[in-house]
Short mmCIF file of C-alpha atoms in Angstrom, two decimals:
data_model
loop_
_atom_site.label_atom_id
_atom_site.label_comp_id
_atom_site.label_asym_id
_atom_site.label_seq_id
_atom_site.Cartn_x
_atom_site.Cartn_y
_atom_site.Cartn_z
CA MET A 859 10.99 -12.02 41.03
CA ILE A 860 7.28 -11.87 40.06
CA TYR A 861 6.92 -12.42 36.33
CA LEU A 862 4.21 -10.41 34.55
CA LYS A 863 2.59 -12.18 31.59
CA ALA A 864 3.16 -10.02 28.55
CA ILE A 865 2.45 -9.73 24.82
CA VAL A 866 4.88 -7.94 22.50
CA PHE A 867 3.28 -6.15 19.54
CA ILE A 868 5.32 -5.20 16.49
CA GLY A 869 3.83 -2.01 15.07
CA THR A 870 0.40 -0.52 15.60
CA ASN A 871 -1.62 2.22 14.00
CA LYS A 872 -3.21 4.96 16.07
CA SER A 873 -6.65 3.50 15.35
CA GLY A 874 -8.20 0.49 13.65
CA SER A 875 -7.80 -3.26 14.12
CA SER A 876 -4.14 -3.16 15.21
CA ARG A 877 -4.92 -0.66 17.97
CA GLU A 878 -8.02 -2.59 19.03
CA ALA A 879 -5.67 -5.56 19.49
CA THR A 880 -3.47 -3.76 22.05
CA ARG A 881 -6.61 -2.69 23.92
CA ALA A 882 -7.91 -6.26 23.84
CA ALA A 883 -4.60 -7.58 25.24
CA GLU A 884 -4.80 -5.13 28.16
CA LYS A 885 -8.43 -6.16 28.76
CA LEU A 886 -7.34 -9.83 28.84
CA GLY A 887 -4.90 -8.93 31.63
CA TYR A 888 -1.60 -8.83 29.73
CA PHE A 889 1.25 -6.36 30.09
CA THR A 890 1.53 -4.83 26.61
CA VAL A 891 4.83 -3.94 24.94
CA LEU A 892 5.01 -2.14 21.61
CA PHE A 893 8.04 -2.19 19.30
CA THR A 894 7.58 0.80 16.98
CA ASN A 895 9.65 2.57 14.34
CA ASN A 896 7.28 5.55 14.46
CA GLU A 897 8.83 8.32 16.55
CA LYS A 898 5.55 10.26 16.55
CA GLN A 899 3.99 7.53 18.70
CA LEU A 900 6.52 8.21 21.46
CA GLN A 901 5.89 11.95 21.16
CA GLN A 902 2.14 11.26 21.54
CA ARG A 903 2.75 8.72 24.31
CA ARG A 904 -0.30 9.83 26.35
CA ALA A 905 -2.60 8.81 23.47
CA TYR A 906 -1.65 5.14 24.07
CA PRO A 907 -2.65 4.34 27.69
CA ASP A 908 -3.33 0.67 26.79
CA ILE A 909 0.34 0.20 25.83
CA HIS A 910 2.36 -0.24 29.01
CA LYS A 911 5.84 -0.07 27.48
CA MET A 912 6.81 1.50 24.17
CA ILE A 913 10.24 0.89 22.58
CA LEU A 914 11.52 2.84 19.57
CA ILE A 915 13.34 0.35 17.35
CA ASP A 916 13.87 -0.58 13.70
CA THR A 917 11.01 -3.07 13.31
CA PHE A 918 12.76 -4.71 10.34
CA ASP A 919 15.91 -5.38 12.41
CA ILE A 920 15.28 -8.83 13.87
CA GLU A 921 18.57 -8.99 15.80
CA SER A 922 17.92 -5.69 17.60
CA MET A 923 14.44 -6.88 18.53
CA LYS A 924 15.86 -10.17 19.86
CA ASP A 925 18.16 -8.16 22.17
CA GLU A 926 15.21 -6.11 23.44
CA ILE A 927 13.10 -9.24 24.04
CA GLU A 928 15.92 -10.75 26.10
CA LYS A 929 16.12 -7.53 28.15
CA LEU A 930 12.35 -7.66 28.75
CA GLY A 931 12.67 -11.24 30.03
CA LYS A 932 15.45 -10.22 32.42
CA ALA A 933 13.32 -7.30 33.62
CA GLY A 934 10.63 -9.72 34.82
CA LEU A 935 8.28 -10.16 31.85
CA ASN A 936 6.99 -13.60 30.93
CA ILE A 937 6.41 -13.10 27.20
CA LYS A 938 3.49 -15.28 26.17
CA SER A 939 3.34 -14.20 22.52
CA ILE A 940 4.90 -11.87 19.96
CA VAL A 941 2.33 -10.69 17.43
CA SER A 942 1.59 -8.14 14.75
CA PHE A 943 -1.66 -6.98 13.21
CA VAL A 944 0.15 -4.71 10.72
CA ASP A 945 1.58 -5.27 7.24
CA PRO A 946 4.41 -6.25 6.78
CA PHE A 947 5.33 -7.41 10.31
CA VAL A 948 3.12 -10.50 10.76
CA HIS A 949 5.86 -12.83 9.54
CA ILE A 950 8.63 -11.05 11.49
CA ALA A 951 6.55 -11.36 14.68
CA SER A 952 5.98 -15.05 14.00
CA ILE A 953 9.74 -15.74 13.53
CA LEU A 954 10.46 -14.04 16.87
CA CYS A 955 7.62 -15.99 18.47
CA ASP A 956 9.21 -19.23 17.20
CA GLU A 957 12.35 -18.38 19.15
CA PHE A 958 10.97 -16.90 22.38
CA CYS A 959 7.46 -18.33 22.93
CA GLN A 960 5.25 -21.22 21.99
CA ASN A 961 4.09 -20.33 18.49
CA TYR A 962 0.68 -21.75 17.61
CA THR A 963 0.81 -20.42 14.03
CA SER A 964 2.98 -21.38 11.04
CA SER A 965 5.73 -18.91 10.10
CA SER A 966 6.26 -20.49 6.67
CA ALA A 967 2.54 -20.19 5.75
CA ILE A 968 2.53 -16.55 6.91
CA GLU A 969 5.66 -15.79 4.85
CA THR A 970 4.06 -17.17 1.67
CA MET A 971 0.77 -15.35 2.28
CA GLU A 972 2.58 -12.02 2.82
CA ASP A 973 4.16 -12.32 -0.65
CA LYS A 974 1.71 -12.04 -3.56
CA GLU A 975 4.13 -13.67 -6.02
CA LYS A 976 4.76 -16.69 -3.76
CA THR A 977 1.01 -17.00 -3.07
CA ARG A 978 0.11 -16.98 -6.78
CA LYS A 979 2.75 -19.61 -7.58
CA PHE A 980 1.75 -21.74 -4.58
CA LEU A 981 -1.95 -21.79 -5.57
CA GLN A 982 -1.57 -21.63 -9.37
CA ASP A 983 -3.19 -25.03 -10.01
CA GLN A 984 -6.31 -24.23 -7.98
CA PRO A 985 -9.54 -23.42 -9.87
CA TYR A 986 -9.90 -20.11 -7.97
CA SER A 987 -6.46 -18.86 -9.05
CA PRO A 988 -6.68 -16.18 -11.79
CA LYS A 989 -4.46 -16.30 -14.87
CA PHE A 990 -1.24 -14.40 -14.21
CA SER A 991 2.27 -13.94 -15.57
CA LEU A 992 5.44 -12.56 -14.03
CA MET A 993 7.70 -10.04 -15.75
CA LYS A 994 11.32 -10.04 -14.68
CA PRO A 995 13.29 -6.74 -14.77
CA ASN A 996 14.15 -5.72 -18.39
CA GLU A 997 11.91 -8.44 -19.83
CA PRO A 998 9.94 -7.30 -22.91
CA ILE A 999 6.13 -7.23 -22.83
CA ALA A 1000 4.48 -10.35 -24.27
CA LYS A 1001 2.74 -9.77 -27.62
CA ASN A 1002 -0.49 -11.73 -27.16
CA LEU A 1003 -1.96 -9.92 -24.14
CA THR A 1004 -5.72 -9.51 -23.79
CA PHE A 1005 -6.86 -6.24 -22.24
CA PRO A 1006 -7.98 -5.04 -19.73
CA LEU A 1007 -5.28 -6.29 -17.33
CA ILE A 1008 -4.25 -5.69 -13.74
CA VAL A 1009 -0.60 -4.71 -13.16
CA LYS A 1010 0.76 -4.98 -9.64
CA SER A 1011 3.85 -5.07 -7.51
CA PRO A 1012 3.93 -8.40 -5.60
CA LYS A 1013 5.42 -6.57 -2.59
CA SER A 1014 2.73 -3.89 -2.38
CA THR A 1015 0.17 -3.77 0.39
CA GLY A 1016 -3.36 -2.48 -0.07
CA SER A 1017 -4.05 -0.76 -3.38
CA LYS A 1018 -0.98 1.48 -3.75
CA ASP A 1019 0.56 -0.45 -6.64
CA VAL A 1020 -2.47 -2.19 -8.16
CA LEU A 1021 -3.18 -0.60 -11.54
CA LEU A 1022 -5.67 -1.15 -14.36
CA ALA A 1023 -4.32 -1.21 -17.93
CA THR A 1024 -6.91 -0.99 -20.72
CA ASP A 1025 -4.39 -0.90 -23.60
CA ALA A 1026 -0.69 -1.35 -24.42
CA ASP A 1027 0.17 2.34 -23.87
CA GLN A 1028 -1.34 2.33 -20.40
CA LEU A 1029 0.45 -0.94 -19.61
CA ASN A 1030 3.77 0.63 -20.67
CA ASN A 1031 3.18 3.68 -18.47
CA HIS A 1032 2.30 1.52 -15.45
CA LEU A 1033 5.39 -0.66 -15.95
CA LYS A 1034 7.60 2.46 -16.13
CA ALA A 1035 6.03 3.85 -12.94
CA LEU A 1036 6.46 0.60 -10.99
CA ARG A 1037 10.01 0.08 -12.26
CA SER A 1038 11.04 3.62 -11.36
CA LYS A 1039 10.18 2.71 -7.74
CA ASN A 1040 12.03 -0.60 -7.79
CA PRO A 1041 13.97 -1.49 -10.97
CA TYR A 1042 14.91 -5.00 -9.76
CA GLU A 1043 11.44 -6.18 -8.82
CA THR A 1044 9.32 -8.72 -10.65
CA ILE A 1045 6.00 -7.28 -11.81
CA MET A 1046 2.82 -9.32 -11.85
CA ILE A 1047 0.27 -9.11 -14.66
CA GLU A 1048 -3.15 -10.66 -14.03
CA GLU A 1049 -6.38 -11.08 -15.92
CA TYR A 1050 -8.97 -8.43 -15.06
CA LEU A 1051 -11.81 -10.07 -13.17
CA ASP A 1052 -15.33 -8.74 -13.49
CA GLY A 1053 -17.99 -9.33 -10.84
CA PRO A 1054 -18.90 -8.40 -7.26
CA GLN A 1055 -16.02 -8.38 -4.78
CA TYR A 1056 -16.20 -9.81 -1.25
CA LEU A 1057 -13.86 -9.59 1.69
CA VAL A 1058 -13.84 -12.68 3.89
CA GLU A 1059 -12.62 -12.45 7.48
CA ALA A 1060 -11.71 -15.87 8.85
CA VAL A 1061 -9.85 -17.62 11.64
CA VAL A 1062 -8.44 -21.12 11.96
CA TYR A 1063 -8.45 -22.93 15.29
CA GLN A 1064 -6.95 -26.41 15.54
CA ARG A 1065 -6.99 -26.77 11.72
CA GLN A 1066 -10.71 -25.90 11.57
CA PRO A 1067 -11.48 -22.82 9.41
CA HIS A 1068 -14.28 -20.48 10.52
CA VAL A 1069 -15.81 -17.79 8.30
CA ILE A 1070 -16.38 -14.85 10.65
CA GLY A 1071 -17.66 -12.24 8.24
CA ILE A 1072 -18.51 -11.98 4.55
CA ILE A 1073 -18.34 -8.35 3.52
CA GLU A 1074 -19.51 -6.82 0.24
CA GLN A 1075 -17.06 -4.20 -1.00
CA GLU A 1076 -17.92 -0.98 -2.77
CA ILE A 1077 -15.00 0.00 -4.98
CA THR A 1078 -14.36 3.59 -6.10
CA GLN A 1079 -12.14 3.59 -9.15
CA GLY A 1080 -10.13 6.77 -9.64
CA LYS A 1081 -6.39 6.53 -10.18
CA ARG A 1082 -6.48 3.46 -7.92
CA PHE A 1083 -9.02 0.89 -6.77
CA ILE A 1084 -10.11 2.28 -3.38
CA ILE A 1085 -12.67 0.49 -1.25
CA THR A 1086 -15.01 3.13 0.14
CA GLY A 1087 -17.86 0.95 1.42
CA TYR A 1088 -18.20 -2.31 3.34
CA GLY A 1089 -21.48 -4.14 3.97
CA VAL A 1090 -21.46 -7.06 6.44
CA LEU A 1091 -23.66 -9.91 5.18
CA VAL A 1092 -24.84 -11.37 8.49
CA LYS A 1093 -26.80 -13.96 6.53
CA ALA A 1094 -25.11 -14.51 3.17
CA PRO A 1095 -27.04 -16.33 0.42
CA LYS A 1096 -26.39 -20.11 0.65
CA ASP A 1097 -24.52 -20.35 -2.66
CA ILE A 1098 -22.19 -17.48 -1.69
CA GLN A 1099 -21.59 -18.93 1.79
CA SER A 1100 -20.84 -22.44 0.49
CA GLY A 1101 -18.65 -21.19 -2.39
CA ILE A 1102 -16.56 -19.05 -0.02
CA GLU A 1103 -16.25 -21.86 2.54
CA GLU A 1104 -15.02 -24.22 -0.18
CA VAL A 1105 -12.25 -21.78 -1.23
CA LEU A 1106 -11.30 -21.08 2.42
CA HIS A 1107 -11.07 -24.80 3.30
CA SER A 1108 -8.92 -25.43 0.22
CA ILE A 1109 -6.53 -22.56 1.13
CA VAL A 1110 -6.24 -23.63 4.78
CA LYS A 1111 -5.50 -27.22 3.70
CA ALA A 1112 -2.98 -26.16 1.01
CA PHE A 1113 -1.03 -23.95 3.43
CA GLY A 1114 -1.38 -26.40 6.34
CA ILE A 1115 -2.67 -23.63 8.62
CA GLU A 1116 -3.29 -24.89 12.17
CA ASN A 1117 -4.17 -21.64 13.93
CA GLY A 1118 -4.38 -17.96 13.08
CA ALA A 1119 -6.35 -15.22 11.36
CA LEU A 1120 -6.54 -14.40 7.68
CA HIS A 1121 -8.64 -12.49 5.23
CA LEU A 1122 -9.36 -13.21 1.59
CA GLU A 1123 -10.48 -10.93 -1.21
CA LEU A 1124 -12.60 -12.84 -3.70
CA ARG A 1125 -14.51 -11.98 -6.86
CA LEU A 1126 -17.52 -13.91 -8.08
CA THR A 1127 -17.00 -14.11 -11.86
CA GLN A 1128 -18.74 -15.95 -14.70
CA ASN A 1129 -16.08 -18.66 -14.19
CA GLY A 1130 -16.72 -19.01 -10.46
CA TRP A 1131 -14.85 -17.65 -7.45
CA LYS A 1132 -11.44 -16.08 -8.07
CA LEU A 1133 -8.91 -15.14 -5.41
CA ILE A 1134 -7.67 -11.54 -5.58
CA GLU A 1135 -5.40 -11.84 -2.53
CA ILE A 1136 -4.80 -13.30 0.94
CA ASN A 1137 -3.40 -11.60 4.03
CA PRO A 1138 -2.41 -13.46 7.22
CA ARG A 1139 -4.24 -11.10 9.60
CA ILE A 1140 -7.54 -9.30 10.14
CA SER A 1141 -8.13 -6.33 7.81
CA GLY A 1142 -7.13 -2.98 9.23
CA GLY A 1143 -9.19 0.18 9.53
CA ALA A 1144 -12.73 -0.15 10.85
CA MET A 1145 -12.97 -3.92 10.32
CA ASN A 1146 -12.84 -5.05 13.97
CA ASN A 1147 -15.38 -2.44 15.10
CA MET A 1148 -17.59 -3.19 12.09
CA LEU A 1149 -17.70 -6.91 12.91
CA GLN A 1150 -18.23 -6.15 16.60
CA ALA A 1151 -21.26 -4.02 15.70
CA ALA A 1152 -22.58 -6.81 13.46
CA LEU A 1153 -21.78 -9.86 15.63
CA GLY A 1154 -21.24 -8.59 19.18
CA PHE A 1155 -17.69 -9.85 19.72
CA SER A 1156 -14.18 -8.51 19.11
CA LEU A 1157 -12.39 -10.54 16.42
CA VAL A 1158 -8.96 -9.24 17.49
CA GLU A 1159 -9.63 -10.39 21.06
CA GLU A 1160 -10.62 -13.88 19.90
CA THR A 1161 -7.58 -13.93 17.54
CA LEU A 1162 -5.29 -13.11 20.47
CA LYS A 1163 -6.77 -16.07 22.38
CA ILE A 1164 -5.96 -18.34 19.40
CA LEU A 1165 -2.38 -16.95 19.25
CA LEU A 1166 -2.05 -17.69 22.98
CA GLY A 1167 -3.22 -21.30 22.52
CA GLU A 1168 -6.64 -20.69 24.08
CA GLN A 1169 -10.05 -21.59 22.70
CA PRO A 1170 -11.85 -18.64 21.10
CA ASN A 1171 -15.56 -17.93 21.49
CA LEU A 1172 -16.71 -17.28 17.92
CA GLN A 1173 -20.44 -17.53 18.63
CA PRO A 1174 -22.22 -14.32 17.51
CA ARG A 1175 -23.83 -12.54 20.47
CA HIS A 1176 -26.28 -10.91 18.03
CA LYS A 1177 -26.61 -10.45 14.25
CA LYS A 1178 -27.14 -6.96 12.87
CA PHE A 1179 -26.89 -5.51 9.36
CA VAL A 1180 -23.94 -3.10 9.39
CA TYR A 1181 -22.45 -0.86 6.72
CA THR A 1182 -19.29 1.24 6.86
CA LYS A 1183 -18.83 4.24 4.59
CA TYR A 1184 -15.38 5.81 4.17
CA VAL A 1185 -14.89 9.48 3.31
CA ILE A 1186 -12.31 10.59 0.73
CA VAL A 1187 -11.49 14.02 -0.70
CA GLU A 1188 -11.62 15.09 -4.34
CA SER A 1189 -8.97 17.79 -4.23
CA ARG A 1190 -5.61 18.32 -2.60
CA GLY A 1191 -5.05 20.78 0.23
CA ILE A 1192 -4.09 21.44 3.85
CA LEU A 1193 -6.82 20.59 6.36
CA ASP A 1194 -8.13 23.73 8.04
CA LYS A 1195 -11.05 22.17 9.92
CA VAL A 1196 -13.54 19.31 9.89
CA ILE A 1197 -17.24 20.09 10.20
CA GLY A 1198 -20.25 17.83 10.66
CA LYS A 1199 -18.78 15.13 12.91
CA ALA A 1200 -21.32 15.78 15.70
CA ARG A 1201 -24.22 15.83 13.20
CA ALA A 1202 -22.98 12.56 11.66
CA THR A 1203 -22.76 10.98 15.14
CA ARG A 1204 -26.37 11.95 15.90
CA SER A 1205 -27.64 10.55 12.57
CA THR A 1206 -30.07 7.61 12.56
CA GLY A 1207 -28.49 4.17 13.02
CA VAL A 1208 -24.92 5.44 13.51
CA VAL A 1209 -22.71 3.22 15.68
CA GLU A 1210 -19.37 5.02 15.31
CA VAL A 1211 -17.84 8.02 13.54
CA TYR A 1212 -14.07 8.28 13.20
CA VAL A 1213 -12.13 11.18 11.70
CA LYS A 1214 -8.41 10.56 11.26
CA PRO A 1215 -6.48 13.69 10.19
CA ARG A 1216 -5.64 16.63 12.43
CA ARG A 1217 -5.64 20.26 11.41
CA GLY A 1218 -2.59 21.08 9.24
CA THR A 1219 -2.46 17.64 7.55
CA LEU A 1220 -2.06 17.51 3.77
CA LEU A 1221 -5.04 15.64 2.28
CA THR A 1222 -5.06 14.22 -1.26
CA PRO A 1223 -7.46 12.32 -3.51
CA PRO A 1224 -6.89 8.62 -2.80
CA LEU A 1225 -3.84 6.80 -4.14
CA SER A 1226 -3.92 4.23 -1.33
CA MET A 1227 -6.26 2.99 1.41
CA GLY A 1228 -4.36 5.31 3.78
CA HIS A 1229 -5.98 8.26 1.97
CA ARG A 1230 -9.41 7.46 3.40
CA TYR A 1231 -9.85 10.16 6.03
CA ALA A 1232 -12.98 9.26 8.00
CA TYR A 1233 -15.55 6.52 8.33
CA VAL A 1234 -19.09 6.04 9.58
CA ILE A 1235 -20.35 2.67 10.83
CA ALA A 1236 -24.16 2.39 10.82
CA GLU A 1237 -26.72 -0.37 11.40
CA GLY A 1238 -30.19 -0.95 9.99
CA ALA A 1239 -33.04 -3.44 9.71
CA THR A 1240 -31.63 -4.48 6.29
CA LEU A 1241 -28.23 -4.04 4.64
CA LYS A 1242 -29.77 -1.47 2.30
CA GLU A 1243 -31.06 0.54 5.27
CA ALA A 1244 -27.69 0.31 7.06
CA ARG A 1245 -25.97 1.53 3.87
CA ASN A 1246 -28.38 4.47 3.52
CA HIS A 1247 -27.83 5.44 7.18
CA ALA A 1248 -24.02 5.30 6.75
CA ILE A 1249 -24.03 7.30 3.49
CA THR A 1250 -26.41 9.94 4.86
CA ALA A 1251 -24.25 10.43 7.96
CA ALA A 1252 -20.98 10.42 5.97
CA LYS A 1253 -22.29 13.28 3.80
CA GLU A 1254 -22.37 15.46 6.93
CA ILE A 1255 -18.58 15.25 7.29
CA LYS A 1256 -16.81 18.01 5.37
CA PHE A 1257 -13.07 18.65 5.19
CA ILE A 1258 -12.37 22.37 4.79
CA LEU A 1259 -9.08 22.63 2.91
CA ARG A 1260 -6.82 25.53 2.08
CA VAL A 1261 -4.91 25.11 -1.16
#
């Protein structure tokens, strides 16, 4: 029997970093297998030519997935790695990789990083850890709280359950809302941090951390904190670069990370750098394409090499100022048509335009990052110019809704 070298992916989105990863695996010469719990992906099978085998399965059911992996081995696949670029499957993929492949990452570090409560406790003595407290179910609110505060569910991903409370009434309302979703969950209360926010994309290879991209975030605050703009700092100011590297090295050392990808969200406050959160994977959405436009290489491709025990090539092929602008809607309605995509694509400096929803989709003002419906990636001679190009082009995209 001839064994095909294969990579099993747990979950993917139709577009964004997780999908770029399946394409990268095919490009590297691997047979790609996708475990998905999304029936729509099988119905739209022709939209996924880079995925050679698709299996509908409960992606939280580890035993069922073990059975399928054994079947794949018997069918002639030599599974080199089991990976995920999607919340919340990074840890599940790593556990399966421990059993069936050589795992170059650390499952225990990934498990802690996927859980905001465990991460906060694990790093609580570090100078970059914000002040926080944990409220058990039915526990009364502490009396001596200083507002504003951030209230969050430690199990949430993205911005769905991250809420700002400016007074006791608002705090009460947020606690009721979070507890109605999950009455038995601990809720985290954190100090509100003021200052510019940065996203840091990084990889670790043989215990050596590498900052790949430092990205300024533009936050739109409606009912939730939604990031609607990303500017890649191809040459960050020295103090920002060194401050971020110091935090990253400390985190990698604390967790004992040998290999893998992660991203940090950090705020630069009057009291220095503060860690908003960590995730043990590249950011989703446009991040991989944004970094590729800025640096000339695919971060998901180099991450796959690390996960396969190979040496990545992290040397930028070029350095360009790149800005990504996301498009959101201000009212709720059914999408009738999208206009302006072609005009946006022809705009000055535009690298890529992506529009997500199809006709007939219900669009709403953003309550999570998933409610960002299009993006424009643009480049320029400076970050300011790249931002202007992206914003100008994004204004061309209009969602015509029927109420």
